[in-house]
mmCIF file of C-alpha atoms in Angstrom:
data_model
loop_
_atom_site.group_PDB
_atom_site.id
_atom_site.type_symbol
_atom_site.label_atom_id
_atom_site.label_comp_id
_atom_site.label_asym_id
_atom_site.label_seq_id
_atom_site.Cartn_x
_atom_site.Cartn_y
_atom_site.Cartn_z
ATOM 1 C CA MET A 15 -6.680 -57.658 32.376
ATOM 2 C CA VAL A 16 -3.483 -56.209 33.340
ATOM 3 C CA VAL A 17 -3.495 -52.552 35.230
ATOM 4 C CA PHE A 18 -0.463 -50.622 36.053
ATOM 5 C CA VAL A 19 -0.785 -49.133 39.285
ATOM 6 C CA THR A 20 0.938 -45.803 40.246
ATOM 7 C CA LEU A 21 1.191 -44.751 43.918
ATOM 8 C CA VAL A 22 1.590 -40.612 43.623
ATOM 9 C CA VAL A 23 2.672 -39.271 46.721
ATOM 10 C CA GLU A 24 2.890 -35.456 46.900
ATOM 11 C CA ASN A 25 2.759 -32.232 50.113
ATOM 12 C CA THR A 26 0.041 -30.874 50.329
ATOM 13 C CA SER A 27 1.940 -28.228 52.831
ATOM 14 C CA PRO A 28 5.574 -27.428 53.222
ATOM 15 C CA TYR A 29 7.565 -29.740 53.499
ATOM 16 C CA VAL A 30 11.306 -28.830 55.136
ATOM 17 C CA PRO A 31 13.719 -32.535 54.623
ATOM 18 C CA LYS A 32 17.287 -32.566 56.638
ATOM 19 C CA ASP A 33 19.765 -30.672 54.470
ATOM 20 C CA GLY A 34 21.712 -33.561 53.133
ATOM 21 C CA THR A 35 24.815 -33.250 50.541
ATOM 22 C CA MET A 36 26.357 -36.698 50.377
ATOM 23 C CA GLY A 37 23.977 -38.844 48.327
ATOM 24 C CA PRO A 38 21.325 -41.477 49.252
ATOM 25 C CA THR A 39 23.978 -44.386 51.086
ATOM 26 C CA ALA A 40 23.663 -42.747 54.564
ATOM 27 C CA ASN A 41 20.183 -42.490 56.838
ATOM 28 C CA THR A 42 20.658 -38.432 57.345
ATOM 29 C CA ASP A 43 21.231 -37.500 53.913
ATOM 30 C CA GLY A 44 18.144 -35.084 53.572
ATOM 31 C CA HIS A 45 15.452 -35.004 50.989
ATOM 32 C CA TYR A 46 18.447 -37.788 49.215
ATOM 33 C CA ASN A 47 17.239 -39.783 50.746
ATOM 34 C CA ASN A 48 13.691 -40.374 49.208
ATOM 35 C CA GLY A 49 12.241 -42.437 46.991
ATOM 36 C CA VAL A 50 12.515 -46.344 47.078
ATOM 37 C CA LEU A 51 14.635 -48.037 50.253
ATOM 38 C CA GLY A 52 14.397 -52.016 48.997
ATOM 39 C CA ASN A 53 11.354 -52.158 48.384
ATOM 40 C CA LEU A 54 9.625 -49.985 50.276
ATOM 41 C CA GLY A 55 8.905 -45.970 50.223
ATOM 42 C CA GLN A 56 10.926 -43.915 51.682
ATOM 43 C CA ILE A 57 10.220 -39.627 52.824
ATOM 44 C CA ASN A 58 12.633 -37.994 55.023
ATOM 45 C CA GLN A 59 11.793 -34.067 56.868
ATOM 46 C CA LYS A 60 13.815 -32.730 59.574
ATOM 47 C CA ILE A 61 12.683 -32.901 62.828
ATOM 48 C CA ARG A 62 10.464 -30.304 64.477
ATOM 49 C CA ASN A 63 8.511 -30.371 61.230
ATOM 50 C CA LYS A 64 5.269 -31.873 59.941
ATOM 51 C CA VAL A 65 4.476 -32.404 56.558
ATOM 52 C CA ASP A 66 0.754 -33.399 54.975
ATOM 53 C CA LEU A 67 1.245 -36.334 52.269
ATOM 54 C CA LYS A 68 -1.447 -37.232 49.961
ATOM 55 C CA PHE A 69 -1.034 -40.405 48.566
ATOM 56 C CA SER A 70 -2.668 -41.054 45.647
ATOM 57 C CA TRP A 71 -3.791 -44.196 43.262
ATOM 58 C CA GLU A 72 -3.302 -43.683 39.575
ATOM 59 C CA ASN A 73 -3.005 -45.829 36.300
ATOM 60 C CA SER A 74 -0.719 -45.613 33.662
ATOM 61 C CA ASN A 75 -2.786 -42.973 31.597
ATOM 62 C CA GLY A 76 -3.084 -40.343 35.261
ATOM 63 C CA ASP A 77 -6.294 -41.103 35.766
ATOM 64 C CA PRO A 78 -7.208 -41.926 39.411
ATOM 65 C CA LEU A 79 -8.018 -45.767 41.229
ATOM 66 C CA SER A 80 -9.972 -46.508 43.711
ATOM 67 C CA LEU A 81 -8.653 -49.182 45.141
ATOM 68 C CA SER A 82 -8.765 -51.604 48.788
ATOM 69 C CA GLY A 83 -6.026 -52.496 51.125
ATOM 70 C CA TYR A 84 -3.862 -51.416 53.124
ATOM 71 C CA PHE A 85 -0.703 -48.373 53.980
ATOM 72 C CA ILE A 86 1.612 -49.487 56.514
ATOM 73 C CA PHE A 87 3.871 -47.068 58.363
ATOM 74 C CA TYR A 88 7.457 -49.168 59.647
ATOM 75 C CA ASP A 89 9.779 -47.209 62.128
ATOM 76 C CA ILE A 90 7.944 -45.361 63.922
ATOM 77 C CA ASP A 91 9.997 -45.085 66.371
ATOM 78 C CA ASN A 92 12.317 -42.258 68.493
ATOM 79 C CA GLY A 93 15.623 -40.700 68.042
ATOM 80 C CA TYR A 94 18.072 -41.359 71.903
ATOM 81 C CA CYS A 95 15.470 -41.741 73.873
ATOM 82 C CA ASN A 96 12.327 -44.159 75.253
ATOM 83 C CA CYS A 97 9.218 -42.610 76.688
ATOM 84 C CA THR A 98 8.412 -43.857 80.695
ATOM 85 C CA SER A 99 4.779 -42.488 80.538
ATOM 86 C CA VAL A 100 2.321 -43.647 78.008
ATOM 87 C CA SER A 101 -1.105 -45.180 79.390
ATOM 88 C CA ASN A 102 -2.367 -41.773 79.636
ATOM 89 C CA ASP A 103 -1.570 -38.831 77.826
ATOM 90 C CA CYS A 104 0.726 -40.027 74.517
ATOM 91 C CA LYS A 105 2.812 -36.753 74.441
ATOM 92 C CA LYS A 106 3.541 -37.304 78.568
ATOM 93 C CA CYS A 107 7.758 -38.166 77.437
ATOM 94 C CA HIS A 108 10.458 -36.548 78.084
ATOM 95 C CA ASP A 109 12.057 -34.312 75.582
ATOM 96 C CA CYS A 110 13.598 -36.936 72.632
ATOM 97 C CA PRO A 111 17.327 -34.943 71.052
ATOM 98 C CA GLY A 112 16.387 -36.977 68.348
ATOM 99 C CA GLY A 113 12.360 -36.635 68.171
ATOM 100 C CA ARG A 114 9.585 -38.787 68.611
ATOM 101 C CA ASP A 115 7.761 -39.890 64.988
ATOM 102 C CA LYS A 116 4.137 -39.551 64.770
ATOM 103 C CA ILE A 117 1.804 -39.872 61.726
ATOM 104 C CA ASP A 118 -2.158 -38.448 62.218
ATOM 105 C CA VAL A 119 -4.787 -39.910 59.948
ATOM 106 C CA THR A 120 -8.543 -39.117 59.589
ATOM 107 C CA GLU A 121 -10.354 -41.315 61.727
ATOM 108 C CA SER A 122 -13.494 -41.851 58.998
ATOM 109 C CA ASP A 123 -10.740 -42.678 56.276
ATOM 110 C CA ILE A 124 -9.774 -45.611 57.924
ATOM 111 C CA SER A 125 -11.945 -49.243 57.040
ATOM 112 C CA VAL A 126 -11.784 -52.874 57.032
ATOM 113 C CA PRO A 127 -10.999 -53.456 53.152
ATOM 114 C CA ASP A 128 -13.297 -55.533 50.976
ATOM 115 C CA TYR A 129 -12.504 -59.750 51.987
ATOM 116 C CA GLY A 130 -10.479 -58.258 54.515
ATOM 117 C CA PHE A 131 -9.397 -60.887 56.971
ATOM 118 C CA TYR A 132 -8.188 -58.212 59.256
ATOM 119 C CA PRO A 133 -8.967 -55.428 61.046
ATOM 120 C CA GLY A 134 -8.519 -51.563 59.542
ATOM 121 C CA ILE A 135 -5.805 -50.989 62.136
ATOM 122 C CA VAL A 136 -3.565 -53.601 62.209
ATOM 123 C CA ILE A 137 -1.139 -53.605 65.288
ATOM 124 C CA ASP A 138 1.493 -56.139 67.186
ATOM 125 C CA PRO A 139 -0.217 -57.158 70.369
ATOM 126 C CA GLU A 140 2.673 -55.739 71.697
ATOM 127 C CA THR A 141 3.081 -52.745 69.885
ATOM 128 C CA TYR A 142 5.374 -49.505 71.117
ATOM 129 C CA LEU A 143 3.023 -46.907 69.193
ATOM 130 C CA CYS A 144 0.551 -44.796 71.890
ATOM 131 C CA GLN A 145 -2.632 -44.083 70.114
ATOM 132 C CA SER A 146 -4.835 -40.722 70.253
ATOM 133 C CA VAL A 147 -8.158 -39.635 69.176
ATOM 134 C CA LYS A 148 -8.985 -35.961 68.895
ATOM 135 C CA ASN A 149 -11.365 -33.789 66.482
ATOM 136 C CA GLY A 150 -11.521 -36.993 63.901
ATOM 137 C CA LYS A 151 -8.060 -38.030 63.741
ATOM 138 C CA ARG A 152 -6.193 -40.689 65.110
ATOM 139 C CA SER A 153 -2.697 -40.597 65.813
ATOM 140 C CA PHE A 154 -0.126 -43.096 66.548
ATOM 141 C CA TRP A 155 2.899 -41.734 68.606
ATOM 142 C CA ALA A 156 6.238 -43.651 68.793
ATOM 143 C CA THR A 157 7.538 -44.291 72.116
ATOM 144 C CA ARG A 158 10.708 -46.586 72.054
ATOM 145 C CA LYS A 159 14.182 -45.503 70.105
ATOM 146 C CA GLY A 160 15.551 -47.364 67.590
ATOM 147 C CA ASN A 161 18.646 -49.739 67.155
ATOM 148 C CA TYR A 162 20.787 -47.968 65.326
ATOM 149 C CA PHE A 163 23.813 -50.035 65.561
ATOM 150 C CA GLU A 164 22.581 -53.406 64.974
ATOM 151 C CA GLY A 165 19.594 -51.515 62.215
ATOM 152 C CA GLU A 166 17.134 -54.020 63.195
ATOM 153 C CA ASP A 167 14.460 -51.870 62.838
ATOM 154 C CA ASN A 168 14.787 -50.714 59.000
ATOM 155 C CA PRO A 169 13.289 -53.265 57.110
ATOM 156 C CA GLU A 170 14.179 -52.266 53.499
ATOM 157 C CA TYR A 171 12.465 -55.125 51.825
ATOM 158 C CA TRP A 172 8.774 -56.634 52.572
ATOM 159 C CA GLY A 173 7.415 -59.750 50.498
ATOM 160 C CA GLY A 174 3.422 -58.555 50.458
ATOM 161 C CA ASP A 175 2.323 -61.619 52.141
ATOM 162 C CA ILE A 176 -1.232 -61.832 53.281
ATOM 163 C CA GLY A 177 -0.042 -61.597 57.292
ATOM 164 C CA ILE A 178 0.387 -58.172 57.122
ATOM 165 C CA LEU A 179 3.411 -57.780 60.004
ATOM 166 C CA ASP A 180 4.544 -61.811 59.490
ATOM 167 C CA GLU A 181 8.170 -61.137 57.720
ATOM 168 C CA LEU A 182 8.787 -58.358 60.323
ATOM 169 C CA THR A 183 11.499 -59.193 63.770
ATOM 170 C CA SER A 184 9.779 -58.546 67.005
ATOM 171 C CA PHE A 185 10.832 -54.836 67.249
ATOM 172 C CA GLN A 186 9.943 -54.134 63.754
ATOM 173 C CA LYS A 187 5.909 -54.818 64.275
ATOM 174 C CA ARG A 188 5.930 -53.299 67.659
ATOM 175 C CA VAL A 189 7.056 -49.448 65.904
ATOM 176 C CA THR A 190 4.641 -50.621 62.682
ATOM 177 C CA VAL A 191 0.985 -50.389 62.188
ATOM 178 C CA ALA A 192 -1.095 -51.138 59.045
ATOM 179 C CA LEU A 193 -4.060 -48.772 58.246
ATOM 180 C CA GLY A 194 -7.067 -50.082 55.912
ATOM 181 C CA PHE A 195 -9.066 -48.598 53.773
ATOM 182 C CA THR A 196 -11.984 -49.621 51.019
ATOM 183 C CA ASP A 197 -12.619 -48.688 47.413
ATOM 184 C CA LYS A 198 -9.811 -45.188 48.430
ATOM 185 C CA SER A 199 -7.981 -43.613 45.411
ATOM 186 C CA SER A 200 -5.880 -41.734 47.809
ATOM 187 C CA LEU A 201 -4.983 -40.936 51.914
ATOM 188 C CA ASP A 202 -3.900 -37.853 52.946
ATOM 189 C CA ILE A 203 -1.914 -37.878 56.656
ATOM 190 C CA THR A 204 0.105 -35.847 58.938
ATOM 191 C CA TYR A 205 3.835 -37.096 59.514
ATOM 192 C CA GLU A 206 4.864 -35.072 62.665
ATOM 193 C CA ILE A 207 8.548 -34.923 64.145
ATOM 194 C CA VAL A 208 8.176 -34.000 67.411
ATOM 195 C CA GLY A 209 9.966 -32.684 69.694
ATOM 196 C CA GLY A 210 13.825 -32.764 69.375
ATOM 197 C CA LYS A 211 17.091 -30.671 70.332
ATOM 198 C CA TYR A 212 19.179 -31.599 67.784
ATOM 199 C CA ILE A 213 17.993 -29.050 64.887
ATOM 200 C CA ASP A 214 20.127 -30.296 62.322
ATOM 201 C CA THR A 215 18.507 -34.125 62.255
ATOM 202 C CA GLY A 216 16.490 -35.947 59.928
ATOM 203 C CA ARG A 217 14.072 -39.284 60.406
ATOM 204 C CA ASN A 218 12.533 -40.700 57.752
ATOM 205 C CA LEU A 219 8.908 -42.029 57.009
ATOM 206 C CA VAL A 220 9.394 -45.552 55.573
ATOM 207 C CA PHE A 221 5.732 -47.093 53.635
ATOM 208 C CA SER A 222 4.738 -49.815 51.339
ATOM 209 C CA ALA A 223 0.812 -50.755 50.265
ATOM 210 C CA ALA A 224 -0.953 -54.277 50.314
ATOM 211 C CA ILE A 225 -3.203 -54.163 47.588
ATOM 212 C CA TYR A 226 -5.239 -57.142 47.231
ATOM 213 C CA ASP A 227 -3.981 -58.769 44.270
ATOM 214 C CA CYS A 228 -1.162 -56.916 43.777
ATOM 215 C CA LEU A 229 1.819 -55.193 45.390
ATOM 216 C CA THR A 230 3.232 -51.619 44.755
ATOM 217 C CA LEU A 231 4.735 -48.638 46.226
#
């Protein structure tokens, strides 16, 4: 039996995108960036803001579905700076003018999926992400600036290969994390852009989901 699966994304706290008027072609066009980027999802946010997001699975009737697999978050990087000291405290980084990406998720929501080939958290062995845990929340902090000229840190397509990160470039792998889940109908995260002085700048959260026996956005 074929079941059509939809990933519904909603904000559960106030949401502030960058102001944008040009349309979806540029990477800085605020809420016009929201939607599908290639075959990935994308959500824009203005720097110095954070938003709580709920990712929910539904069938064609709008009923919740409990599924297992991985949520994958890409392009977790900095605007115009590299952090020089992250070994003991992920917050230790001089102020990036374009802000730093940070993703928070409840630790207990992360698990090894049924029949999983990978651990609950999949990151590259040479990852640029700094992890911290506080009050039951696991945070993933950006530490490296993005490559805005060649765009190698901005994936637009992912083929759903079981290798999770295998199809990405070496830099893309180092700024990507996949979070496993088991029999869940939703996942809550917080997307925050830490610091930054270019207050009219926005950044984008890029994501996809790998579901056993299917790939959906």
